[in-house]
Coordinates of C-alpha atoms in Angstrom, one line a residue:
X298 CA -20.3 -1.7 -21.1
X299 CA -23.3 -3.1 -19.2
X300 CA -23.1 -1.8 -15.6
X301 CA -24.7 -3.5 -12.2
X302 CA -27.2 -1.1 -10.5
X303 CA -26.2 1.0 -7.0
X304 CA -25.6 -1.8 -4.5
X305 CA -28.3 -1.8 -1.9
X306 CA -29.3 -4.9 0.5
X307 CA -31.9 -7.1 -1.0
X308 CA -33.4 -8.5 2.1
X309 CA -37.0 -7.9 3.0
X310 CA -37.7 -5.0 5.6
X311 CA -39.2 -6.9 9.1
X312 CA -42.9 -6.6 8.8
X313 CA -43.4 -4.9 5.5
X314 CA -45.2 -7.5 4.1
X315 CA -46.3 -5.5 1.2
X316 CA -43.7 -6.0 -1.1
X317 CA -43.4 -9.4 -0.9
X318 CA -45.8 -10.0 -3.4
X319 CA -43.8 -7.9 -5.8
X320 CA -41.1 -10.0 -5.3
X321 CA -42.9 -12.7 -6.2
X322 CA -44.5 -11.3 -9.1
X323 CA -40.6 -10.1 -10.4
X324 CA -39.2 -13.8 -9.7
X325 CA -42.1 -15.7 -11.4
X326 CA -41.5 -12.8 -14.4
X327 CA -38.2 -13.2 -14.4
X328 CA -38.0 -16.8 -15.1
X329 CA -40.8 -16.9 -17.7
X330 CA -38.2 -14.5 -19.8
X331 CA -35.4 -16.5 -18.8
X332 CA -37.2 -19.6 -19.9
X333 CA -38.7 -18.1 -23.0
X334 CA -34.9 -16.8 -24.0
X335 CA -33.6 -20.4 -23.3
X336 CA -36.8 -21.9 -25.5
X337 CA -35.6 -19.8 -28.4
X338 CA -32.3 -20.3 -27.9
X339 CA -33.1 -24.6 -27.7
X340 CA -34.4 -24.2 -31.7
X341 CA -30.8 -22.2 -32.9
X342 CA -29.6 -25.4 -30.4
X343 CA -31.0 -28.2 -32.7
X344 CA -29.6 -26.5 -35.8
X345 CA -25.9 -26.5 -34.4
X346 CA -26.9 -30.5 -33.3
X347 CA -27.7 -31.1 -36.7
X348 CA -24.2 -29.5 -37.9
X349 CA -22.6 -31.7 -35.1
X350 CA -21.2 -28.9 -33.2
X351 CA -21.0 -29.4 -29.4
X352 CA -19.3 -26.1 -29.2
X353 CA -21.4 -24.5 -30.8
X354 CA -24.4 -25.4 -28.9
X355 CA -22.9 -24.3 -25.9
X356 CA -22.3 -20.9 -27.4
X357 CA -25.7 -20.4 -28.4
X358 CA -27.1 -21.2 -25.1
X359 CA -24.2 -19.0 -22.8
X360 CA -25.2 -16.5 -25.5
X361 CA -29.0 -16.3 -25.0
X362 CA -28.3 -16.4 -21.2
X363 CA -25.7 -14.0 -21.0
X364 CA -27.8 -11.5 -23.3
X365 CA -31.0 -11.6 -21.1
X366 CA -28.4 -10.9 -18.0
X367 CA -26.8 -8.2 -19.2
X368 CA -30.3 -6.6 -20.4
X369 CA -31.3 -7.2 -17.1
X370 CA -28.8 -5.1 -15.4
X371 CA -28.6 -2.3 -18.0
X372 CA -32.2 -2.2 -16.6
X373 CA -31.3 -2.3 -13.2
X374 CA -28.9 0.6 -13.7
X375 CA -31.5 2.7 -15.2
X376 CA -33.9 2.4 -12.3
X377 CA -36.1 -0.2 -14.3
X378 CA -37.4 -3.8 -13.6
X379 CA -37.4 -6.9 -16.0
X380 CA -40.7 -5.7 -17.1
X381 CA -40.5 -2.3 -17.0
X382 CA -43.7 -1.5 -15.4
X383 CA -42.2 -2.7 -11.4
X384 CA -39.4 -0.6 -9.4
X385 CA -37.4 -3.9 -8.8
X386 CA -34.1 -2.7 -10.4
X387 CA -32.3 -3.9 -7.2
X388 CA -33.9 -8.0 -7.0
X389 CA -33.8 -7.6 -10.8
X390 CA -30.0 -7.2 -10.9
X391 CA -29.0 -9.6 -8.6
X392 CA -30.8 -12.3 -10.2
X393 CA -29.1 -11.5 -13.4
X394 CA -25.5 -11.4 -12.3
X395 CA -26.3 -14.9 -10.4
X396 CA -27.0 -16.5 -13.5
X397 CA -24.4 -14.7 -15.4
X398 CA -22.1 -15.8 -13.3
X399 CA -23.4 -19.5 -13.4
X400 CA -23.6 -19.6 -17.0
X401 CA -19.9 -18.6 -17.2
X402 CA -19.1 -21.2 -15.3
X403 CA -20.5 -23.8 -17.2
X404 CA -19.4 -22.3 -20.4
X405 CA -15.7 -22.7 -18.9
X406 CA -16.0 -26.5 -17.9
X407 CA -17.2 -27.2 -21.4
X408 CA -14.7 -25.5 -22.6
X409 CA -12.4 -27.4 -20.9
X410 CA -14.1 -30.2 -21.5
X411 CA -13.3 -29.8 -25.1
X412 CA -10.4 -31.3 -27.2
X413 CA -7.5 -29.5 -26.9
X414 CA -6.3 -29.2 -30.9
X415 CA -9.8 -28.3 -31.3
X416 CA -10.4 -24.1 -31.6
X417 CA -12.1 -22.5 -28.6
X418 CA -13.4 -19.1 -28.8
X419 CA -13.4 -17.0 -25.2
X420 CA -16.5 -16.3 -23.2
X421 CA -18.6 -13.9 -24.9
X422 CA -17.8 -10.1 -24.0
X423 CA -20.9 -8.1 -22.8
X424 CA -22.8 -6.0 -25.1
X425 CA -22.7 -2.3 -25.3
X426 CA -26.7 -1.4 -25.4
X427 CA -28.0 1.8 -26.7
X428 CA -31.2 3.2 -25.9
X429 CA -33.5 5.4 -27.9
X430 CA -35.4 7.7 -25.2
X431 CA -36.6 10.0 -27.5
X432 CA -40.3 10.8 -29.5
X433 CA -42.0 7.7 -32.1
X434 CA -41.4 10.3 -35.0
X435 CA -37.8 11.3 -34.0
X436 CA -35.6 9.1 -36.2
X437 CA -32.9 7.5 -35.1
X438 CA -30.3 4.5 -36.7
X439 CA -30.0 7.0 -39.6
X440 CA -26.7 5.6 -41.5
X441 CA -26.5 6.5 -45.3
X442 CA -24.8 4.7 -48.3
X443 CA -23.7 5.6 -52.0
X444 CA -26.1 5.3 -54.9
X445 CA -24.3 6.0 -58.0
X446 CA -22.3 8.7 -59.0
X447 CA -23.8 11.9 -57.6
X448 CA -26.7 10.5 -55.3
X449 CA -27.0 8.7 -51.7
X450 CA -29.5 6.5 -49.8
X451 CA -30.4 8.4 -46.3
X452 CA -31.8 5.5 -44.5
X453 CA -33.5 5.4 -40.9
X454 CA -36.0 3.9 -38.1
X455 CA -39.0 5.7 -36.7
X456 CA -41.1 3.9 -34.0
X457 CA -44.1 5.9 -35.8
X458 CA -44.6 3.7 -38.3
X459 CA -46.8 6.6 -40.0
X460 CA -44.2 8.9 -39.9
X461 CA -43.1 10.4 -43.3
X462 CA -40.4 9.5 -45.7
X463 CA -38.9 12.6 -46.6
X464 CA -35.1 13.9 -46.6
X465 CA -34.6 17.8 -47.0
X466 CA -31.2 19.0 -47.6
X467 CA -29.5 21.8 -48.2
X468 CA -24.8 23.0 -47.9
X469 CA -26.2 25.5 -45.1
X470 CA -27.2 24.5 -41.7
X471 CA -31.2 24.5 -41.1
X472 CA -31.4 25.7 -44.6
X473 CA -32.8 23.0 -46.8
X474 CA -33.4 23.6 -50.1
X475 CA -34.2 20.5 -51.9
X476 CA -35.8 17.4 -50.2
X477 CA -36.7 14.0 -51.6
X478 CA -39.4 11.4 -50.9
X479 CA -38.8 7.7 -50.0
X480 CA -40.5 4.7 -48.9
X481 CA -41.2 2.7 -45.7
X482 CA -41.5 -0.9 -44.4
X483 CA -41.9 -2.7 -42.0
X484 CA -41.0 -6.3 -40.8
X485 CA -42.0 -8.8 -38.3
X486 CA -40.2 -11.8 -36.5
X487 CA -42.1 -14.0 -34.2
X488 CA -42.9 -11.5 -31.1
X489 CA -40.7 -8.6 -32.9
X490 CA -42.3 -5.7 -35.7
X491 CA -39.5 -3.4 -36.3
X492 CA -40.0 0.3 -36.4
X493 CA -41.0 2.0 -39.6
X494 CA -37.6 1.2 -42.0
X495 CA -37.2 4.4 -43.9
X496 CA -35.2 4.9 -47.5
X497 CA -35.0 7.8 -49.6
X498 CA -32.4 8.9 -52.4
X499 CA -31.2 12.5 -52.3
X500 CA -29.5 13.8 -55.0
X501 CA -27.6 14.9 -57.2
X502 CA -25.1 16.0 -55.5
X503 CA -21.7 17.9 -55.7
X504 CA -18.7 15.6 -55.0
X505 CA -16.3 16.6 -51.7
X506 CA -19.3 18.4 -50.8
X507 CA -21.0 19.1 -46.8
X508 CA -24.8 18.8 -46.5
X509 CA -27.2 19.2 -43.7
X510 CA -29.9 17.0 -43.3
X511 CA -33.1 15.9 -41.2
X512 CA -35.4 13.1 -41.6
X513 CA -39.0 12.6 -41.4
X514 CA -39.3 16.4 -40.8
X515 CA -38.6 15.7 -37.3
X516 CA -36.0 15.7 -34.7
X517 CA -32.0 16.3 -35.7
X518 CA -29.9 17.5 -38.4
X519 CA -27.2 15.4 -39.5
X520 CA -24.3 16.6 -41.5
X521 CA -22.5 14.0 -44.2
X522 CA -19.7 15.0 -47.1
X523 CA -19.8 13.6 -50.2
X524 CA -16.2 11.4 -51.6
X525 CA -14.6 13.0 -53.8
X526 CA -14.7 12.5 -57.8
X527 CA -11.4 12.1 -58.1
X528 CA -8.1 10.7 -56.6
X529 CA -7.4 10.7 -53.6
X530 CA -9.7 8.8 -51.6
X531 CA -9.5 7.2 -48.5
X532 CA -11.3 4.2 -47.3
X533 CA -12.0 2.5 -44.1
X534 CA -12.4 -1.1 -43.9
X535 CA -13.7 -2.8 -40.8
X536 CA -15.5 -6.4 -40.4
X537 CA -17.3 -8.4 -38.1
X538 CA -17.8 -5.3 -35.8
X539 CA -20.7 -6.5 -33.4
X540 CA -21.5 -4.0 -30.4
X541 CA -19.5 -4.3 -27.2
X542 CA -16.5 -2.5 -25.5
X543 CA -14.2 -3.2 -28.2
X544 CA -16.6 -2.0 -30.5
X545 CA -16.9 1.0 -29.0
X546 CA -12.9 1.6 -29.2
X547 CA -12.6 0.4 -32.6
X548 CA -15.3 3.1 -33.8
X549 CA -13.5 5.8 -31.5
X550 CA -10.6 5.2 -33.3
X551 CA -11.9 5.6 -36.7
X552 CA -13.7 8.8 -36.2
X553 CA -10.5 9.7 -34.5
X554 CA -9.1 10.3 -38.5
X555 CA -10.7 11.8 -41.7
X556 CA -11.4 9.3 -44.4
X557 CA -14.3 9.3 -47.1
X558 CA -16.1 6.0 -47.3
X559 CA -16.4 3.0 -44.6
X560 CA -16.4 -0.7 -46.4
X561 CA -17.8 -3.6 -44.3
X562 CA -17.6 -7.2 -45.2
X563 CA -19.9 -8.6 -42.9
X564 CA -21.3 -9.4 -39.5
X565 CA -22.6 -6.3 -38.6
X566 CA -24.7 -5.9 -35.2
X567 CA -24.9 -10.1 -34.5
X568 CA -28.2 -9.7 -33.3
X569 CA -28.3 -13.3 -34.3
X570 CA -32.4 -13.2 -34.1
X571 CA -32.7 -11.3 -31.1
X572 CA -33.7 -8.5 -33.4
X573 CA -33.7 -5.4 -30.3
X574 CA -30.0 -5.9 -30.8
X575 CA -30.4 -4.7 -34.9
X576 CA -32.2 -1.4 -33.5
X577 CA -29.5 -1.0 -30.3
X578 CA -26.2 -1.9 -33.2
X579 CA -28.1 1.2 -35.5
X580 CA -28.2 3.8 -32.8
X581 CA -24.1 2.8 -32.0
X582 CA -23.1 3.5 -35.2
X583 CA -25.1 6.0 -36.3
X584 CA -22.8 9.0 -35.4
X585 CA -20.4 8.1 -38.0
X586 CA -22.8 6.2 -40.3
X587 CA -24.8 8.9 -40.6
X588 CA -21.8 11.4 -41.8
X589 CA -20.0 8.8 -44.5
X590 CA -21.4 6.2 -46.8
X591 CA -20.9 2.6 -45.1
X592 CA -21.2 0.0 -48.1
X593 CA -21.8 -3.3 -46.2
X594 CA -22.1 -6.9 -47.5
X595 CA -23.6 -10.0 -45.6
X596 CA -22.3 -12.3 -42.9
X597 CA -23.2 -15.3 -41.6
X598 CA -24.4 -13.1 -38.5
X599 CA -26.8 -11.9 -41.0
X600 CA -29.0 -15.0 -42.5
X601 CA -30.9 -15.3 -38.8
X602 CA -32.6 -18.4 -40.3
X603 CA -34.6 -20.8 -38.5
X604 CA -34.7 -24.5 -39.9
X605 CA -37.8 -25.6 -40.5
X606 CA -39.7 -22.2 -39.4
X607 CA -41.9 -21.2 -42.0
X608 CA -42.1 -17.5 -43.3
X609 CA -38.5 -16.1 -41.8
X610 CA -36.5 -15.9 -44.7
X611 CA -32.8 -15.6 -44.8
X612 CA -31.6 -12.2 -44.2
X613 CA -35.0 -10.9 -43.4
X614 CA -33.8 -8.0 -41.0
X615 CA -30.6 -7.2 -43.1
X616 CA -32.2 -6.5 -46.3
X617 CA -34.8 -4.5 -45.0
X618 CA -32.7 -1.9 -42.4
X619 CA -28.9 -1.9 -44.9
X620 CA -30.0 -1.4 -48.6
X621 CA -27.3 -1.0 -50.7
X622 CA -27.1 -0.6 -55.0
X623 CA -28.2 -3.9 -56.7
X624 CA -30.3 -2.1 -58.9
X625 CA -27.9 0.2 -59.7
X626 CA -24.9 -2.5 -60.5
X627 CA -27.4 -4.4 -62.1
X628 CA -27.5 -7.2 -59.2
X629 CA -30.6 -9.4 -58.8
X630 CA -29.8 -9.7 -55.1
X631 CA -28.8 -7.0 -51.9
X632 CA -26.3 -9.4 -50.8
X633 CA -23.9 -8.6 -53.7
X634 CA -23.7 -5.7 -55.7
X635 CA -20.9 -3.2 -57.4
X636 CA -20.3 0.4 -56.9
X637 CA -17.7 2.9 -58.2
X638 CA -15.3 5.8 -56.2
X639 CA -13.9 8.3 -57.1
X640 CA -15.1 8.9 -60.8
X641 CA -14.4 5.8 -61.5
X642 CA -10.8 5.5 -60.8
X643 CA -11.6 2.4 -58.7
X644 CA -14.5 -0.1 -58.6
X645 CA -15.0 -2.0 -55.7
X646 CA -17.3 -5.6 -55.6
X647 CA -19.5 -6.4 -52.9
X648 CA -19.9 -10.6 -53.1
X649 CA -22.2 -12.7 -51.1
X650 CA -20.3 -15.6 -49.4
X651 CA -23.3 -16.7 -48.2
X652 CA -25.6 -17.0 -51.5
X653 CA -25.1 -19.1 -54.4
X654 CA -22.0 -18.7 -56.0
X655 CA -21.1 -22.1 -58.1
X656 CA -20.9 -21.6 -61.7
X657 CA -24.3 -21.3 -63.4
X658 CA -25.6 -19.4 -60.2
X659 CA -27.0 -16.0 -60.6
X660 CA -24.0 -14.3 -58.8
X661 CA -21.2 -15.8 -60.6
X662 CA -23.4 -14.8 -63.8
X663 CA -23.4 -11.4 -62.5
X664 CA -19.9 -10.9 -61.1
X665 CA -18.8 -12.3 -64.8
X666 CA -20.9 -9.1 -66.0
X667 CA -19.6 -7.0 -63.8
X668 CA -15.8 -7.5 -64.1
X669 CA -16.2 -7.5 -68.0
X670 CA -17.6 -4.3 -68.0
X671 CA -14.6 -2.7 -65.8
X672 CA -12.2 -0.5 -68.5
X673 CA -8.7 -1.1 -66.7
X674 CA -7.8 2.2 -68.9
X675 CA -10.1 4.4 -66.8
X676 CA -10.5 2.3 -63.3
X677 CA -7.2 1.3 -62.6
X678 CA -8.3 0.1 -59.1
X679 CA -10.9 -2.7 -58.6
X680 CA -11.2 -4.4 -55.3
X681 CA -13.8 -6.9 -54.1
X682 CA -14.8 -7.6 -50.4
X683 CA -16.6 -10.9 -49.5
X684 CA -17.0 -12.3 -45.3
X685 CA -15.3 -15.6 -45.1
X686 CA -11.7 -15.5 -46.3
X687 CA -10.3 -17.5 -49.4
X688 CA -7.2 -17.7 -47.6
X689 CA -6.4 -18.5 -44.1
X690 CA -3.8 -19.3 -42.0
X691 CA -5.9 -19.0 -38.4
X692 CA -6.6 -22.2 -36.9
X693 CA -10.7 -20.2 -36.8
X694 CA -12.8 -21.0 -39.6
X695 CA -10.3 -23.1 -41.8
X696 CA -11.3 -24.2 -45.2
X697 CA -15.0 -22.2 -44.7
X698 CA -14.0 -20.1 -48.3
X699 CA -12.3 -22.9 -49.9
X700 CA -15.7 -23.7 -52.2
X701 CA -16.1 -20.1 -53.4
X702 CA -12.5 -19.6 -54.0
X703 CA -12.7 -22.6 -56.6
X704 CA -15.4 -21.2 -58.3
X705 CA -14.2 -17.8 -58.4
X706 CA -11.0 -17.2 -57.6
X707 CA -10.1 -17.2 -62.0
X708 CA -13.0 -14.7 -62.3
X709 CA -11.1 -12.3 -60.1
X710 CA -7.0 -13.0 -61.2
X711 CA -8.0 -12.4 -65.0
X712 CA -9.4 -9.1 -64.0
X713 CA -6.5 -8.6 -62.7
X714 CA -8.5 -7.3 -59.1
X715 CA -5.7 -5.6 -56.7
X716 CA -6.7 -6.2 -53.0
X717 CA -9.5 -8.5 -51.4
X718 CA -10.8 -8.2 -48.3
X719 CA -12.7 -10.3 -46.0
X720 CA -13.6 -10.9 -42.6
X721 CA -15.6 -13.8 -40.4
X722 CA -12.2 -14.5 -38.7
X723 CA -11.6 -12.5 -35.9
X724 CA -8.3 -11.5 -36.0
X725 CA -5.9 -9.6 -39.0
X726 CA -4.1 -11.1 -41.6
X727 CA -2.2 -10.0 -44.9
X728 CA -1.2 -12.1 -47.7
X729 CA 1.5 -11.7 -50.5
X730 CA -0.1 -11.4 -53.9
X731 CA -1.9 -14.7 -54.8
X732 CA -3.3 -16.8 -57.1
X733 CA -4.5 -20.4 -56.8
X734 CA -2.4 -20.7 -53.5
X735 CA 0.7 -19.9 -54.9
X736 CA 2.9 -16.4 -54.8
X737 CA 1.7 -15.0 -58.1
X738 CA 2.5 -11.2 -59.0
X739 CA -0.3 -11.1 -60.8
X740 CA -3.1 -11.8 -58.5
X741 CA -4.5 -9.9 -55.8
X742 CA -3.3 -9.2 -52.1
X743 CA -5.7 -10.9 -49.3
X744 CA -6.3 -9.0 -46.5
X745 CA -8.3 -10.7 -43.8
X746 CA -9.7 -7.6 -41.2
X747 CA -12.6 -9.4 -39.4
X748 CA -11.1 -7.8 -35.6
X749 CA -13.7 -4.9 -35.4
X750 CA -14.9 -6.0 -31.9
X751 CA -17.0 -8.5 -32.1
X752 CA -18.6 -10.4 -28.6
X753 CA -17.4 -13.7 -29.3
X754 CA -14.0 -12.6 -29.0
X755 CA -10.7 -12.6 -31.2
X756 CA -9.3 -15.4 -33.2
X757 CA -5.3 -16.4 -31.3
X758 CA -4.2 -19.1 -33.0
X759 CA -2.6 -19.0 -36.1
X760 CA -0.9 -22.4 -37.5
X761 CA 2.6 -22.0 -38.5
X762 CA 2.5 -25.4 -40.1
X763 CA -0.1 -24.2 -42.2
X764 CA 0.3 -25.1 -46.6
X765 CA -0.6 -21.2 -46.7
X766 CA 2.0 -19.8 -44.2
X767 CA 4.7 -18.9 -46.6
X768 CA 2.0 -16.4 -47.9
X769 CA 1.3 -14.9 -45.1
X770 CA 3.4 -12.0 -44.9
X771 CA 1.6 -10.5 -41.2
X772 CA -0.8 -11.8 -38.9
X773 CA -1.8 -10.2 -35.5
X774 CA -5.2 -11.2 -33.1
X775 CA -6.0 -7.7 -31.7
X776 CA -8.9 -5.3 -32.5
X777 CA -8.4 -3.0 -34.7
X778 CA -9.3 -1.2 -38.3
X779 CA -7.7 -0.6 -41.5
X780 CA -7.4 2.6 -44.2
X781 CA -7.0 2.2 -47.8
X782 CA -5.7 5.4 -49.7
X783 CA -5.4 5.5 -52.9
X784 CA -3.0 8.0 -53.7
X785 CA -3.2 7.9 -57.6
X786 CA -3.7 5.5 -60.4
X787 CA -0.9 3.5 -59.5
X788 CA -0.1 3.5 -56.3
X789 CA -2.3 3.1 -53.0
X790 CA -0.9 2.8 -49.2
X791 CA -2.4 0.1 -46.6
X792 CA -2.5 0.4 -43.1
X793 CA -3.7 -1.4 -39.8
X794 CA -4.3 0.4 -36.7
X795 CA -4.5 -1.6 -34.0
X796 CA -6.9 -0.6 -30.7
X797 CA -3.7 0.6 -28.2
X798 CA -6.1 1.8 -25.6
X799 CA -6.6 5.4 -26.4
X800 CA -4.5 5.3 -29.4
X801 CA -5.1 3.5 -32.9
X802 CA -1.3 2.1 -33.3
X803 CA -0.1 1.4 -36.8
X804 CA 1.1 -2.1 -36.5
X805 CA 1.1 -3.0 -40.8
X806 CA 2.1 -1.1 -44.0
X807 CA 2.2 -1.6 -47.0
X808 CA 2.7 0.3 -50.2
X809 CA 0.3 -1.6 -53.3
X810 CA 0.6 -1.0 -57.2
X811 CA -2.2 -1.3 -59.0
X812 CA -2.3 -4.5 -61.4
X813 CA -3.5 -2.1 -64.4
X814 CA -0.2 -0.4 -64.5
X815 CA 2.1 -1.0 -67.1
X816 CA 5.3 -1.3 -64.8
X817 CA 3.6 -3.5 -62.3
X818 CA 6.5 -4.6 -59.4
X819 CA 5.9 -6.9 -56.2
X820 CA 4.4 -4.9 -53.6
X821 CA 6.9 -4.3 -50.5
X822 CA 5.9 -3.8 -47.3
X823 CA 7.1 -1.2 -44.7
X824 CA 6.3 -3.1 -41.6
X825 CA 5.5 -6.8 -41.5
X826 CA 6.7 -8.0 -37.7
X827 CA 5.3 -11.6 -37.5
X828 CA 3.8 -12.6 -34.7
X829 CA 2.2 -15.7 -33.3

């Protein structure tokens, strides 16, 4: 969490009239940020006016405020100034708490300002900023992700945008014996050019297998295990994770366990443009997405498109730092894609809820493709993960999938897919097995796990009037993750562990039966208190 600096008195010393002109100088800076931040913030403001969203306007503004506030003070609390170049930690974080604290309150009286059946998110929670005080060469955001069968993608960001793409490897520490040569890009947007994006493919390599690694020739060695090629597996699912406090728990709590791949359904750092926030989301993670594959598809977090602004296309930053395996699965886009785990025992689908998906688009051409190549006989698992749920009892986001799940909801029931996930909601929620909103044995289970820990808070109100409510077997708005293991070819185990302080709490479970076996039964759950 952001902290204030060390509390000294801010008043001018009696005659030391050479500092006032610093002060100045920090004031004067201080508001050309704050004003630039709000000027940005004022062209995200005329897309929400467009939508018609006076809520949402006020979110984006509280937002920008609040983020140059908080970056303010995590300055201050290092011993820097807004600029960086002037010891004014002390005038620097006063200012920003004064604003903060304004901005909160005028966040609160349009909030209750607003209609009351209308759904109000909280106050944004502060971010959890992580710097990067180390050499231009030393990488750093290095997360990796499954390429195939026997290979992975070692990704990572050098601020030496000539540093070199190259992995070596090797199952003994410090002794690499095999390295591998990538590529490197870079981006820009307006003031921002990222680092020097780095993507290279090692491989092949033996499954439930250790490996020492180091990037760039420079810096650290990182250690990551390969899943396994066979049943077991276990896999985490986590959405809409953001970077704050409850992020921080939520990640805690997962590293806190063993499991074998991570599975994200979108919004990953909500930089939401401020693109700093994409470099402080990779260095949070890193730790554990540097030792297991995270496989991650698109939010709405993730399009940071500006209407009318000419040369920022949608999902600039998130294709460039998370590439994943169209090519592989035969995808024209990185915002959906396929992959397989464990040999092949189940095949998991990675869909874009935020490109086209109508019938006659390229992705519902592709996911046809996909699911007809899928051999039931030797994948008895398939699972598909997408951000903004088909099905949805929280009073947050209601009727958002309902387009997508008309065009593709028959695509996924007669390929018989066992378990979808999703996220954009912030708040958990499991589903009977469905199909065209009925009960329906033969259609998947909907899980809805968008609670990673998120800033904008967690999703409270579920309707219990709601046409879906006799589906919804458990429902719960508290942070949390979830594990998938799949035991064998017939039978996997679900669980949520909610964030209990220092403890990850299992609060749902529920034993599942894969829809390719022969003596298929309605799953039953072990623990399914409902609660409102």
């Amino acid at each position: 969490m952001a902290t204030e600096g060390t509390s000294r008195s801010s008043s001018w010393p009696r005659g030391d009239t050479r500092k006032k002109p610093t002060a100045f100088l920090l004031h004067t800076l201080l508001f050309m940020c704050v004003a630039f931040r709000v000027a940005a913030a004022l062209i995200r403001v005329s897309y929400h006016l467009a939508a018609g969203s006076v809520l949402g306007v006020a979110r984006v503004l509280f937002a920008a405020a609040n983020d140059r506030c908080m970056r303010c003070m995590n300055q201050a609390a290092l011993g820097r100034s807004a600029t960086g170049t002037f010891c004014g930690d002390l005038l620097v974080g006063a200012m920003a708490n004064s604003w903060r604290v304004l901005m909160q309150g005028l966040a609160s009286l349009m909030f209750l300002c607003a209609r009351a059946d209308e759904y109000v998110r909280p106050p944004p929670s502060p971010l959890v900023l992580t710097p990067h005080d180390k050499p231009a060469a030393h990488p750093q955001q290095v997360h990796i992700s499954t390429v195939g069968r026997n290979k992975m993608r070692i990704s990572w960001v050098t601020d030496d945008r000539d540093a070199p793409s190259v992995v070596e490897y090797g199952e003994s520490q410090g002794n690499y014996t095999a390295s591998a040569t990538g590529d490197h890009a870079t981006y820009k947007y307006f003031l921002y050019e990222s680092g020097a994006i780095h993507h290279a493919t090692i491989g092949p390599l033996a499954p439930s297998t250790t490996y020492h690694y180091r990037c760039g020739k420079a810096g650290d060695e990182f250690t990551l295990r390969t899943p396994p090629a066979s049943l077991p597996v276990e896999l985490v699912v986590i959405g809409d994770l953001g970077q704050t406090g409850w992020t921080a728990s939520t990640l805690s709590h997962i590293g806190g366990a063993d499991y074998d791949m991570l599975l994200l359904p979108g919004d990953l750092s909500y930089a939401d443009a401020r693109q700093p926030l994409w470099d402080s989301f990779g260095r949070l993670v890193q730790p554990l997405a540097s030792a297991r594959p995270w496989m991650v598809t698109e939010g709405n977090h993730e399009a940071e498109a500006l209407p009318g602004a000419v040369g920022f296309a949608p999902f600039l930053a998130y294709n460039a730092r998370w590439r994943m395996p169209r090519e592989e699965s035969g995808s024209p886009s990185n915002l959906y894609y396929s992959f397989d785990v464990a040999g092949g025992a189940a095949h998991v689908v990675m869909l874009g809820s935020y490109a086209e998906f109508e019938q006659g688009s390229e992705q519902y051409a592709w996911l046809e493709r996909d699911l007809a190549g899928v051999d039931r006989r030797a994948t008895p698992w398939l699972l598909v993960l997408l951000h903004a749920p088909w099905y949805n009892t929280n009073q947050a986001h209601q009727g958002e999938g309902e387009a997508m799940r008309a065009a593709m909801e028959r695509l996924l029931y007669e390929a018989r897919v066992d378990v979808v996930f999703s996220g954009h909601v912030h708040a958990y929620e499991r589903f009977t097995r469905v199909y065209d909103n009925e009960a329906d044995g033969r259609g998947p289970t909907y899980i809805t796990i968008g609670d990673g820990g998120n800033r904008e808070g967690l999703a409270l109100k579920f309707l219990k009037d709601h046409e879906s409510a006799h589906l919804s077997v458990f429902r719960e708005a508290s942070f949390g993750h979830g594990r998938l293991r799949i035991v064998d070819e017939t039978s996997a185990v679900w669980t949520w562990h909610r964030n209990d302080d220092e403890y990850a709490t299992v609060r749902d479970e529920v034993w599942l039966e894969s829809l390719a076996s022969p003596n298929l039964s309605m799953p039953t759950a072990r623990r399914h208190d409902q609660e409102f």
